[in-house]
């Protein structure tokens, strides 16, 4: 992945943190997904007074991209204040919708580490499991 694209993804993910609705945890998360046609689509976490209804930034970004007609994804970035990893539910959804892609995990200062979606979710239960 070209360095410029990685930087753009991480910047969008970090910018999206400002849009987070996280009054309960105060843990602002932003994500950005790169689509096959080169678009970058962001998402932020959205919480609820009914805590378990929160939706993570990664899933908001992916569901937003999908609902705008994108079906193929090349990379995803997630940004938090401390370089936190995607949660288990998001790992499952990233694998479902993106397959094997690089995931750039960032903190406020930029890239913290890179993982593949396969490393994040080894031995996945997925569509192959239902054949
Ligand atoms: N969160 C995300 O947005 N993505 C993750 O992968 C981990 C957790 C959000 C959910 C909740 O709004 C806050 O972070 C604290 O758990």
JSON list of C-alpha atoms and ligand atoms in Angstrom, two decimals:
[
{"chain": "A", "resi": 1, "resn": "UNK", "atom": "CA", "xyz": [0.00, 0.00, 0.00]},
{"chain": "A", "resi": 2, "resn": "UNK", "atom": "CA", "xyz": [1.49, 3.41, -0.96]},
{"chain": "A", "resi": 3, "resn": "UNK", "atom": "CA", "xyz": [2.65, 5.48, 2.02]},
{"chain": "A", "resi": 4, "resn": "UNK", "atom": "CA", "xyz": [0.46, 8.42, 0.96]},
{"chain": "A", "resi": 5, "resn": "UNK", "atom": "CA", "xyz": [-2.70, 6.29, 1.01]},
{"chain": "A", "resi": 6, "resn": "UNK", "atom": "CA", "xyz": [-1.84, 4.88, 4.43]},
{"chain": "A", "resi": 7, "resn": "UNK", "atom": "CA", "xyz": [-1.33, 8.42, 5.74]},
{"chain": "A", "resi": 8, "resn": "UNK", "atom": "CA", "xyz": [-4.64, 9.54, 4.22]},
{"chain": "A", "resi": 9, "resn": "UNK", "atom": "CA", "xyz": [-6.49, 6.61, 5.82]},
{"chain": "A", "resi": 10, "resn": "UNK", "atom": "CA", "xyz": [-4.95, 7.30, 9.23]},
{"chain": "A", "resi": 11, "resn": "UNK", "atom": "CA", "xyz": [-5.67, 11.02, 8.98]},
{"chain": "A", "resi": 12, "resn": "UNK", "atom": "CA", "xyz": [-9.31, 10.35, 8.11]},
{"chain": "A", "resi": 13, "resn": "UNK", "atom": "CA", "xyz": [-9.59, 7.87, 10.99]},
{"chain": "A", "resi": 14, "resn": "UNK", "atom": "CA", "xyz": [-8.11, 10.40, 13.40]},
{"chain": "A", "resi": 15, "resn": "UNK", "atom": "CA", "xyz": [-10.34, 13.21, 12.05]},
{"chain": "A", "resi": 16, "resn": "UNK", "atom": "CA", "xyz": [-13.38, 10.97, 12.51]},
{"chain": "A", "resi": 17, "resn": "UNK", "atom": "CA", "xyz": [-12.61, 10.76, 16.25]},
{"chain": "A", "resi": 18, "resn": "UNK", "atom": "CA", "xyz": [-13.93, 14.31, 16.52]},
{"chain": "A", "resi": 19, "resn": "UNK", "atom": "CA", "xyz": [-17.30, 13.11, 15.32]},
{"chain": "A", "resi": 20, "resn": "UNK", "atom": "CA", "xyz": [-17.52, 10.28, 17.88]},
{"chain": "A", "resi": 21, "resn": "UNK", "atom": "CA", "xyz": [-20.61, 10.15, 20.07]},
{"chain": "A", "resi": 22, "resn": "UNK", "atom": "CA", "xyz": [-19.01, 8.68, 23.18]},
{"chain": "A", "resi": 23, "resn": "UNK", "atom": "CA", "xyz": [-20.43, 10.49, 26.24]},
{"chain": "A", "resi": 24, "resn": "UNK", "atom": "CA", "xyz": [-20.30, 7.34, 28.40]},
{"chain": "A", "resi": 25, "resn": "UNK", "atom": "CA", "xyz": [-16.80, 5.97, 27.78]},
{"chain": "A", "resi": 26, "resn": "UNK", "atom": "CA", "xyz": [-15.19, 9.18, 26.51]},
{"chain": "A", "resi": 27, "resn": "UNK", "atom": "CA", "xyz": [-13.15, 6.80, 24.35]},
{"chain": "A", "resi": 28, "resn": "UNK", "atom": "CA", "xyz": [-13.31, 8.35, 20.91]},
{"chain": "A", "resi": 29, "resn": "UNK", "atom": "CA", "xyz": [-12.65, 6.01, 18.01]},
{"chain": "A", "resi": 30, "resn": "UNK", "atom": "CA", "xyz": [-12.40, 6.82, 14.31]},
{"chain": "A", "resi": 31, "resn": "UNK", "atom": "CA", "xyz": [-12.05, 4.47, 11.38]},
{"chain": "A", "resi": 32, "resn": "UNK", "atom": "CA", "xyz": [-11.56, 4.78, 7.65]},
{"chain": "A", "resi": 33, "resn": "UNK", "atom": "CA", "xyz": [-11.92, 2.20, 4.93]},
{"chain": "A", "resi": 34, "resn": "UNK", "atom": "CA", "xyz": [-10.32, 2.28, 1.48]},
{"chain": "A", "resi": 35, "resn": "UNK", "atom": "CA", "xyz": [-12.67, 1.03, -1.23]},
{"chain": "A", "resi": 36, "resn": "UNK", "atom": "CA", "xyz": [-11.68, -0.73, -4.45]},
{"chain": "A", "resi": 37, "resn": "UNK", "atom": "CA", "xyz": [-12.32, 2.47, -6.46]},
{"chain": "A", "resi": 38, "resn": "UNK", "atom": "CA", "xyz": [-10.02, 4.48, -4.18]},
{"chain": "A", "resi": 39, "resn": "UNK", "atom": "CA", "xyz": [-12.64, 6.23, -2.04]},
{"chain": "A", "resi": 40, "resn": "UNK", "atom": "CA", "xyz": [-11.92, 6.70, 1.65]},
{"chain": "A", "resi": 41, "resn": "UNK", "atom": "CA", "xyz": [-14.98, 6.43, 3.89]},
{"chain": "A", "resi": 42, "resn": "UNK", "atom": "CA", "xyz": [-14.90, 7.23, 7.59]},
{"chain": "A", "resi": 43, "resn": "UNK", "atom": "CA", "xyz": [-16.87, 6.24, 10.65]},
{"chain": "A", "resi": 44, "resn": "UNK", "atom": "CA", "xyz": [-16.90, 6.97, 14.38]},
{"chain": "A", "resi": 45, "resn": "UNK", "atom": "CA", "xyz": [-18.17, 5.12, 17.42]},
{"chain": "A", "resi": 46, "resn": "UNK", "atom": "CA", "xyz": [-21.77, 5.82, 18.46]},
{"chain": "A", "resi": 47, "resn": "UNK", "atom": "CA", "xyz": [-22.80, 5.03, 22.03]},
{"chain": "A", "resi": 48, "resn": "UNK", "atom": "CA", "xyz": [-26.16, 4.77, 23.80]},
{"chain": "A", "resi": 49, "resn": "UNK", "atom": "CA", "xyz": [-27.56, 5.27, 27.30]},
{"chain": "A", "resi": 50, "resn": "UNK", "atom": "CA", "xyz": [-28.44, 1.61, 26.87]},
{"chain": "A", "resi": 51, "resn": "UNK", "atom": "CA", "xyz": [-24.73, 0.76, 26.85]},
{"chain": "A", "resi": 52, "resn": "UNK", "atom": "CA", "xyz": [-24.76, -2.47, 24.88]},
{"chain": "A", "resi": 53, "resn": "UNK", "atom": "CA", "xyz": [-26.21, -0.72, 21.83]},
{"chain": "A", "resi": 54, "resn": "UNK", "atom": "CA", "xyz": [-22.93, 1.07, 21.09]},
{"chain": "A", "resi": 55, "resn": "UNK", "atom": "CA", "xyz": [-21.58, 0.57, 17.59]},
{"chain": "A", "resi": 56, "resn": "UNK", "atom": "CA", "xyz": [-17.85, 0.67, 16.98]},
{"chain": "A", "resi": 57, "resn": "UNK", "atom": "CA", "xyz": [-16.20, 3.04, 14.53]},
{"chain": "A", "resi": 58, "resn": "UNK", "atom": "CA", "xyz": [-14.93, 0.23, 12.29]},
{"chain": "A", "resi": 59, "resn": "UNK", "atom": "CA", "xyz": [-18.41, -1.16, 11.78]},
{"chain": "A", "resi": 60, "resn": "UNK", "atom": "CA", "xyz": [-19.93, 2.28, 11.25]},
{"chain": "A", "resi": 61, "resn": "UNK", "atom": "CA", "xyz": [-17.33, 2.97, 8.53]},
{"chain": "A", "resi": 62, "resn": "UNK", "atom": "CA", "xyz": [-17.88, -0.39, 6.84]},
{"chain": "A", "resi": 63, "resn": "UNK", "atom": "CA", "xyz": [-21.68, -0.29, 7.03]},
{"chain": "A", "resi": 64, "resn": "UNK", "atom": "CA", "xyz": [-21.65, 3.26, 5.73]},
{"chain": "A", "resi": 65, "resn": "UNK", "atom": "CA", "xyz": [-19.39, 2.29, 2.81]},
{"chain": "A", "resi": 66, "resn": "UNK", "atom": "CA", "xyz": [-21.46, -0.76, 2.00]},
{"chain": "A", "resi": 67, "resn": "UNK", "atom": "CA", "xyz": [-24.71, 1.19, 2.11]},
{"chain": "A", "resi": 68, "resn": "UNK", "atom": "CA", "xyz": [-23.20, 3.72, -0.30]},
{"chain": "A", "resi": 69, "resn": "UNK", "atom": "CA", "xyz": [-22.67, 0.90, -2.80]},
{"chain": "A", "resi": 70, "resn": "UNK", "atom": "CA", "xyz": [-19.08, -0.18, -2.15]},
{"chain": "A", "resi": 71, "resn": "UNK", "atom": "CA", "xyz": [-18.56, -3.90, -1.99]},
{"chain": "A", "resi": 72, "resn": "UNK", "atom": "CA", "xyz": [-14.81, -4.35, -2.14]},
{"chain": "A", "resi": 73, "resn": "UNK", "atom": "CA", "xyz": [-12.33, -2.99, 0.36]},
{"chain": "A", "resi": 74, "resn": "UNK", "atom": "CA", "xyz": [-8.55, -2.78, 0.27]},
{"chain": "A", "resi": 75, "resn": "UNK", "atom": "CA", "xyz": [-7.52, -1.52, 3.71]},
{"chain": "A", "resi": 76, "resn": "UNK", "atom": "CA", "xyz": [-8.84, -0.14, 6.96]},
{"chain": "A", "resi": 77, "resn": "UNK", "atom": "CA", "xyz": [-7.44, 2.24, 9.57]},
{"chain": "A", "resi": 78, "resn": "UNK", "atom": "CA", "xyz": [-8.61, 2.66, 13.15]},
{"chain": "A", "resi": 79, "resn": "UNK", "atom": "CA", "xyz": [-7.51, 5.49, 15.44]},
{"chain": "A", "resi": 80, "resn": "UNK", "atom": "CA", "xyz": [-7.82, 5.90, 19.20]},
{"chain": "A", "resi": 81, "resn": "UNK", "atom": "CA", "xyz": [-6.00, 7.98, 21.83]},
{"chain": "A", "resi": 82, "resn": "UNK", "atom": "CA", "xyz": [-3.75, 5.03, 22.70]},
{"chain": "A", "resi": 83, "resn": "UNK", "atom": "CA", "xyz": [-3.53, 2.79, 19.63]},
{"chain": "A", "resi": 84, "resn": "UNK", "atom": "CA", "xyz": [-6.24, 0.37, 20.79]},
{"chain": "A", "resi": 85, "resn": "UNK", "atom": "CA", "xyz": [-6.95, -2.77, 18.78]},
{"chain": "A", "resi": 86, "resn": "UNK", "atom": "CA", "xyz": [-10.22, -3.56, 16.99]},
{"chain": "A", "resi": 87, "resn": "UNK", "atom": "CA", "xyz": [-12.64, -5.50, 19.18]},
{"chain": "A", "resi": 88, "resn": "UNK", "atom": "CA", "xyz": [-13.63, -9.09, 18.45]},
{"chain": "A", "resi": 89, "resn": "UNK", "atom": "CA", "xyz": [-16.97, -8.19, 16.86]},
{"chain": "A", "resi": 90, "resn": "UNK", "atom": "CA", "xyz": [-15.26, -5.75, 14.49]},
{"chain": "A", "resi": 91, "resn": "UNK", "atom": "CA", "xyz": [-12.63, -8.35, 13.58]},
{"chain": "A", "resi": 92, "resn": "UNK", "atom": "CA", "xyz": [-15.42, -10.70, 12.54]},
{"chain": "A", "resi": 93, "resn": "UNK", "atom": "CA", "xyz": [-17.13, -7.99, 10.43]},
{"chain": "A", "resi": 94, "resn": "UNK", "atom": "CA", "xyz": [-13.84, -6.83, 8.87]},
{"chain": "A", "resi": 95, "resn": "UNK", "atom": "CA", "xyz": [-13.13, -10.42, 7.82]},
{"chain": "A", "resi": 96, "resn": "UNK", "atom": "CA", "xyz": [-16.70, -10.88, 6.53]},
{"chain": "A", "resi": 97, "resn": "UNK", "atom": "CA", "xyz": [-16.75, -7.76, 4.36]},
{"chain": "A", "resi": 98, "resn": "UNK", "atom": "CA", "xyz": [-13.08, -7.23, 3.49]},
{"chain": "A", "resi": 99, "resn": "UNK", "atom": "CA", "xyz": [-11.37, -10.62, 3.52]},
{"chain": "A", "resi": 100, "resn": "UNK", "atom": "CA", "xyz": [-7.59, -10.41, 3.82]},
{"chain": "A", "resi": 101, "resn": "UNK", "atom": "CA", "xyz": [-6.60, -6.73, 4.08]},
{"chain": "A", "resi": 102, "resn": "UNK", "atom": "CA", "xyz": [-4.07, -4.66, 6.03]},
{"chain": "A", "resi": 103, "resn": "UNK", "atom": "CA", "xyz": [-5.41, -2.95, 9.15]},
{"chain": "A", "resi": 104, "resn": "UNK", "atom": "CA", "xyz": [-3.54, 0.17, 10.25]},
{"chain": "A", "resi": 105, "resn": "UNK", "atom": "CA", "xyz": [-3.83, 0.76, 13.98]},
{"chain": "A", "resi": 106, "resn": "UNK", "atom": "CA", "xyz": [-3.08, 4.33, 14.98]},
{"chain": "A", "resi": 107, "resn": "UNK", "atom": "CA", "xyz": [-2.91, 6.61, 17.98]},
{"chain": "A", "resi": 108, "resn": "UNK", "atom": "CA", "xyz": [-3.23, 10.39, 18.00]},
{"chain": "A", "resi": 109, "resn": "UNK", "atom": "CA", "xyz": [0.28, 10.79, 16.62]},
{"chain": "A", "resi": 110, "resn": "UNK", "atom": "CA", "xyz": [-0.13, 8.40, 13.66]},
{"chain": "A", "resi": 111, "resn": "UNK", "atom": "CA", "xyz": [0.57, 4.77, 12.77]},
{"chain": "A", "resi": 112, "resn": "UNK", "atom": "CA", "xyz": [1.22, 2.58, 15.78]},
{"chain": "A", "resi": 113, "resn": "UNK", "atom": "CA", "xyz": [1.28, -0.83, 14.11]},
{"chain": "A", "resi": 114, "resn": "UNK", "atom": "CA", "xyz": [-0.01, -2.77, 11.12]},
{"chain": "A", "resi": 115, "resn": "UNK", "atom": "CA", "xyz": [-1.81, -6.11, 11.30]},
{"chain": "A", "resi": 116, "resn": "UNK", "atom": "CA", "xyz": [-3.57, -8.16, 8.67]},
{"chain": "A", "resi": 117, "resn": "UNK", "atom": "CA", "xyz": [-7.23, -9.04, 9.13]},
{"chain": "A", "resi": 118, "resn": "UNK", "atom": "CA", "xyz": [-6.10, -12.69, 9.11]},
{"chain": "A", "resi": 119, "resn": "UNK", "atom": "CA", "xyz": [-3.75, -12.07, 12.03]},
{"chain": "A", "resi": 120, "resn": "UNK", "atom": "CA", "xyz": [-6.55, -10.31, 13.89]},
{"chain": "A", "resi": 121, "resn": "UNK", "atom": "CA", "xyz": [-8.97, -13.19, 13.33]},
{"chain": "A", "resi": 122, "resn": "UNK", "atom": "CA", "xyz": [-7.17, -16.50, 12.78]},
{"chain": "A", "resi": 123, "resn": "UNK", "atom": "CA", "xyz": [-9.25, -19.60, 12.08]},
{"chain": "A", "resi": 124, "resn": "UNK", "atom": "CA", "xyz": [-12.34, -17.51, 11.32]},
{"chain": "A", "resi": 125, "resn": "UNK", "atom": "CA", "xyz": [-15.86, -18.82, 11.21]},
{"chain": "A", "resi": 126, "resn": "UNK", "atom": "CA", "xyz": [-17.12, -17.46, 7.88]},
{"chain": "A", "resi": 127, "resn": "UNK", "atom": "CA", "xyz": [-19.05, -18.22, 4.70]},
{"chain": "A", "resi": 128, "resn": "UNK", "atom": "CA", "xyz": [-16.76, -21.16, 3.96]},
{"chain": "A", "resi": 129, "resn": "UNK", "atom": "CA", "xyz": [-17.91, -22.70, 7.23]},
{"chain": "A", "resi": 130, "resn": "UNK", "atom": "CA", "xyz": [-21.51, -22.79, 5.98]},
{"chain": "A", "resi": 131, "resn": "UNK", "atom": "CA", "xyz": [-20.89, -24.61, 2.70]},
{"chain": "B", "resi": 1, "resn": "LIG", "atom": "N1", "xyz": [-14.85, 0.84, 20.24]},
{"chain": "B", "resi": 1, "resn": "LIG", "atom": "C1", "xyz": [-14.71, 1.02, 18.88]},
{"chain": "B", "resi": 1, "resn": "LIG", "atom": "O1", "xyz": [-15.26, 1.96, 18.31]},
{"chain": "B", "resi": 1, "resn": "LIG", "atom": "N2", "xyz": [-13.97, 0.12, 18.20]},
{"chain": "B", "resi": 1, "resn": "LIG", "atom": "C2", "xyz": [-13.34, -0.94, 18.77]},
{"chain": "B", "resi": 1, "resn": "LIG", "atom": "O2", "xyz": [-12.80, -1.78, 18.05]},
{"chain": "B", "resi": 1, "resn": "LIG", "atom": "C3", "xyz": [-13.27, -1.06, 20.22]},
{"chain": "B", "resi": 1, "resn": "LIG", "atom": "C4", "xyz": [-14.24, -0.24, 20.98]},
{"chain": "B", "resi": 1, "resn": "LIG", "atom": "C5", "xyz": [-15.69, 1.80, 20.98]},
{"chain": "B", "resi": 1, "resn": "LIG", "atom": "C6", "xyz": [-16.96, 1.20, 21.51]},
{"chain": "B", "resi": 1, "resn": "LIG", "atom": "C7", "xyz": [-17.28, 2.15, 22.66]},
{"chain": "B", "resi": 1, "resn": "LIG", "atom": "O3", "xyz": [-17.98, 3.27, 22.16]},
{"chain": "B", "resi": 1, "resn": "LIG", "atom": "C8", "xyz": [-15.90, 2.61, 23.13]},
{"chain": "B", "resi": 1, "resn": "LIG", "atom": "O4", "xyz": [-14.99, 2.28, 22.10]},
{"chain": "B", "resi": 1, "resn": "LIG", "atom": "C9", "xyz": [-15.44, 1.98, 24.44]},
{"chain": "B", "resi": 1, "resn": "LIG", "atom": "O5", "xyz": [-15.53, 0.60, 24.37]}
]
